[in-house]
PDB file of C-alpha atoms in Angstrom:
ATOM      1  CA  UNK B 139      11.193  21.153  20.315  1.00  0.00           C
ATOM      2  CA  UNK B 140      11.766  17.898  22.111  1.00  0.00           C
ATOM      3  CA  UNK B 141      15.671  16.498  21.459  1.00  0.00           C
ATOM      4  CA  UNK B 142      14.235  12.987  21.325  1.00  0.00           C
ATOM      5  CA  UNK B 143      11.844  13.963  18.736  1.00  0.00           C
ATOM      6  CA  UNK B 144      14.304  15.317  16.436  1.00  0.00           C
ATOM      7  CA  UNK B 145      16.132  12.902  17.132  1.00  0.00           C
ATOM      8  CA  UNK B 146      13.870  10.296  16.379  1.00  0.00           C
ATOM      9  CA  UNK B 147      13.007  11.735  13.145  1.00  0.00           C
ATOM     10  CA  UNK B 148      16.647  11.957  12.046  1.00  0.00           C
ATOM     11  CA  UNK B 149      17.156   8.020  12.596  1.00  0.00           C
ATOM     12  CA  UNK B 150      13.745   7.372  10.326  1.00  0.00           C
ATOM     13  CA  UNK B 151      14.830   9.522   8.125  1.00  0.00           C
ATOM     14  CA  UNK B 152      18.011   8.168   7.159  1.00  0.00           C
ATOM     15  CA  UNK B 153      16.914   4.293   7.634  1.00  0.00           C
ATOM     16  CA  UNK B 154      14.195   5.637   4.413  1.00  0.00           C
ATOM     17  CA  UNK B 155      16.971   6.892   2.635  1.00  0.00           C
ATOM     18  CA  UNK B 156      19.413   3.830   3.586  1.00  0.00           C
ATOM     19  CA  UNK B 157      16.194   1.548   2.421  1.00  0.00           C
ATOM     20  CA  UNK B 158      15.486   2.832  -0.941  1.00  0.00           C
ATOM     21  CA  UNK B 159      19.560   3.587  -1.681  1.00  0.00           C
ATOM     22  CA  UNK B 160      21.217   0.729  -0.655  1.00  0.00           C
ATOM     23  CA  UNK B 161      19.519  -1.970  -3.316  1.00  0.00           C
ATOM     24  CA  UNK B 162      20.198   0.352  -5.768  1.00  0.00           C
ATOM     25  CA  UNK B 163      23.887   0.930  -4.873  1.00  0.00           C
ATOM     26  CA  UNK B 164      24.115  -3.008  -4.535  1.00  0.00           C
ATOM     27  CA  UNK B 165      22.599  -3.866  -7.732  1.00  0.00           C
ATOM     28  CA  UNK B 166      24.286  -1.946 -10.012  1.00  0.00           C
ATOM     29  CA  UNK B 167      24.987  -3.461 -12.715  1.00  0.00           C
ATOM     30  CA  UNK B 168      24.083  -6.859 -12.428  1.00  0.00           C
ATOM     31  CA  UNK B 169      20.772  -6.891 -14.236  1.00  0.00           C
ATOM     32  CA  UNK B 170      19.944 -10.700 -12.753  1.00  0.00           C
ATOM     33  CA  UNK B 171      16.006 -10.867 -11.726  1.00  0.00           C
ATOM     34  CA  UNK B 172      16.646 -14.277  -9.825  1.00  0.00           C
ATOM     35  CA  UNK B 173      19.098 -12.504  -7.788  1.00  0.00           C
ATOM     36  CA  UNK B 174      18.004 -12.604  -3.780  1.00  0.00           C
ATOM     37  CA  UNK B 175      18.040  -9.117  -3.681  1.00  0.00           C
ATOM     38  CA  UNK B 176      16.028  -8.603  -6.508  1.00  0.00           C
ATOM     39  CA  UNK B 177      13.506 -11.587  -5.691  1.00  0.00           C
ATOM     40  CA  UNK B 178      13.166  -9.700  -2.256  1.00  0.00           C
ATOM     41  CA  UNK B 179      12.228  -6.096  -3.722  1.00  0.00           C
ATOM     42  CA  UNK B 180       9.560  -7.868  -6.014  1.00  0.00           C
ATOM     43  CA  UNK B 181       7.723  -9.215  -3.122  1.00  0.00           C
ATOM     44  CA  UNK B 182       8.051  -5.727  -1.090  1.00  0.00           C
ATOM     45  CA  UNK B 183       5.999  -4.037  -3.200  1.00  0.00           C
ATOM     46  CA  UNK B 184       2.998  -6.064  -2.724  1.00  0.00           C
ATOM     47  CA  UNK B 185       3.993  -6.789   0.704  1.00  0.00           C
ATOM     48  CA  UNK B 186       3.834  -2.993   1.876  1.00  0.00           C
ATOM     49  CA  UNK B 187       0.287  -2.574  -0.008  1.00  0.00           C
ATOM     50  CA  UNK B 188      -1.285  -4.912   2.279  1.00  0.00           C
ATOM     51  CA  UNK B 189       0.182  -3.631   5.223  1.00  0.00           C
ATOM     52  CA  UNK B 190      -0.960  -0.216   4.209  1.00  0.00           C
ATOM     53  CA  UNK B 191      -4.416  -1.799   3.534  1.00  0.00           C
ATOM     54  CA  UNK B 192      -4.813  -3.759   6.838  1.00  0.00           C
ATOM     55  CA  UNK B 193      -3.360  -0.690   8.473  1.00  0.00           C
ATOM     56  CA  UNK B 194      -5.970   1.595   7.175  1.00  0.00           C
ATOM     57  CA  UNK B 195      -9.052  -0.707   7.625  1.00  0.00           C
ATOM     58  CA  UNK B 196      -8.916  -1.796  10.741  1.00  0.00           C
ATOM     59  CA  UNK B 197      -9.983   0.806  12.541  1.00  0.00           C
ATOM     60  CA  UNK B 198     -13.205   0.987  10.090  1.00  0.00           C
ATOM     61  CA  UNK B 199     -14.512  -2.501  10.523  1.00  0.00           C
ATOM     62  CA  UNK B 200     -18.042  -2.093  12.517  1.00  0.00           C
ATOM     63  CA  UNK B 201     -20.305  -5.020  13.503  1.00  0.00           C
ATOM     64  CA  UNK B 202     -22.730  -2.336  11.787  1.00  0.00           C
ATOM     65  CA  UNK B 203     -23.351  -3.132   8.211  1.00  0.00           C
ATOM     66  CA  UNK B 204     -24.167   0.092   7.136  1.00  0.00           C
ATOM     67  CA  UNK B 205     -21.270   1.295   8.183  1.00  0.00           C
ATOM     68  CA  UNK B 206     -18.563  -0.993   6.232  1.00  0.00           C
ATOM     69  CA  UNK B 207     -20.467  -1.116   3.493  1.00  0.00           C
ATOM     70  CA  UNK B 208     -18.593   1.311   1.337  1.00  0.00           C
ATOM     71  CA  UNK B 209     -15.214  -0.504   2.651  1.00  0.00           C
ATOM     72  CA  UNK B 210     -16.595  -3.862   1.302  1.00  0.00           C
ATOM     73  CA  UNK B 211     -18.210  -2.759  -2.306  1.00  0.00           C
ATOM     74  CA  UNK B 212     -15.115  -0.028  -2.927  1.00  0.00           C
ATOM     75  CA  UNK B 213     -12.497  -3.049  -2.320  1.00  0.00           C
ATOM     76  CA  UNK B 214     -14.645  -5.569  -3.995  1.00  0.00           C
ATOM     77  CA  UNK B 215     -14.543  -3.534  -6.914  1.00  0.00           C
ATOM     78  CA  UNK B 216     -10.992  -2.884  -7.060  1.00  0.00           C
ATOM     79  CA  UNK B 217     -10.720  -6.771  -6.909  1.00  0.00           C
ATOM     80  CA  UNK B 218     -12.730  -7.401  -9.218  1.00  0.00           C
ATOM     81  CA  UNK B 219     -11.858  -3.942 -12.017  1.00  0.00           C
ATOM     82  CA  UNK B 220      -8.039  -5.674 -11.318  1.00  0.00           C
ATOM     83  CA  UNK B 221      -9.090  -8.955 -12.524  1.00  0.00           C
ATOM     84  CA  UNK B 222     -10.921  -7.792 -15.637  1.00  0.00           C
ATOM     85  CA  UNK B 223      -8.558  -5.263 -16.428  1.00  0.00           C
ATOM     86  CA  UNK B 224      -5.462  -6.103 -14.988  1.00  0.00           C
ATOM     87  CA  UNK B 225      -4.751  -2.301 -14.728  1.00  0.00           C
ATOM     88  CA  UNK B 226      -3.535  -1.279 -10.769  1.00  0.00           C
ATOM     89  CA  UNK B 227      -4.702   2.284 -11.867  1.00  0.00           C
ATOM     90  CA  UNK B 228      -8.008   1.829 -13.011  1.00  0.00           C
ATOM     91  CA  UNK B 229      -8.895  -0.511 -10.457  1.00  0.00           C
ATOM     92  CA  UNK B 230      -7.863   1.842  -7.599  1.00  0.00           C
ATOM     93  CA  UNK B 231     -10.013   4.815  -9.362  1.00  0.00           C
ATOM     94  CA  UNK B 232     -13.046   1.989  -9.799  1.00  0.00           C
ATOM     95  CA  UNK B 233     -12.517   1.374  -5.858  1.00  0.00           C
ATOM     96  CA  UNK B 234     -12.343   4.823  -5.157  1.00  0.00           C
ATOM     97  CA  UNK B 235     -15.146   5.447  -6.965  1.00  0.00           C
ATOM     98  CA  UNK B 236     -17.529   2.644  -5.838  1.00  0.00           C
ATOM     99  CA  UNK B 237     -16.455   3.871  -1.906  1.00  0.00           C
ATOM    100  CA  UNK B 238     -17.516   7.096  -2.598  1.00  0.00           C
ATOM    101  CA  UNK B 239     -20.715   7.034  -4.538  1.00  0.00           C
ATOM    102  CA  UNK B 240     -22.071   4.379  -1.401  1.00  0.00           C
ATOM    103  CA  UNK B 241     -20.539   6.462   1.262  1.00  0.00           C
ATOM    104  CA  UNK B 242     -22.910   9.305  -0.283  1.00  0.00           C
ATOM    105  CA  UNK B 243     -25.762   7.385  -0.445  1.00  0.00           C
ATOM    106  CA  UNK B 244     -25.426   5.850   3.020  1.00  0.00           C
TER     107      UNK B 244
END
């Protein structure tokens, strides 16, 4: 196996660990939501869904209409099974579920 590789891994690896650890050791204790650190872990959450969104439509969008058309209805409907609901879990499944039955039928 290729040294850089490993090597590579190791580093992303521990800056993961060192991500999701060092908050945690720094907040012990202190409870305060209005803290900066604690403001800033709020907003990550949301922050890394659209990333992970963007990330994994771009390469689907299609002048072809036909072709997006699950993307479009499926996140439609999570928008709009969030907003009458205001459940993350069912409106993922309703997405989900809206993507697949029009994929099929396409």
């Amino acid at each position: 196996m290729n040294t850089e590789l490993i090597i590579v891994t190791l580093l992303v690896g521990l800056g993961t660990y060192l991500i999701r650890f060092l908050p945690t050791f720094f907040m012990r204790g202190t409870g305060n939501p209005q803290a900066p650190l604690s403001r800033f872990l709020a907003a990550t959450g949301p922050a890394a869904i659209a990333a992970l969104y963007v990330g994994a439509v771009l390469p689907m969008l299609s002048p072809d209409l036909a072709a997006i058309a699950p993307l479009l209805l499926g996140s439609i409907a999570v928008v709009a099974i969030y907003l009458w609901r205001r459940d993350v879990t069912i409106a993922t499944l309703g997405g989900a579920l809206v993507y697949g039955v029009v994929f099929a039928l396409l």
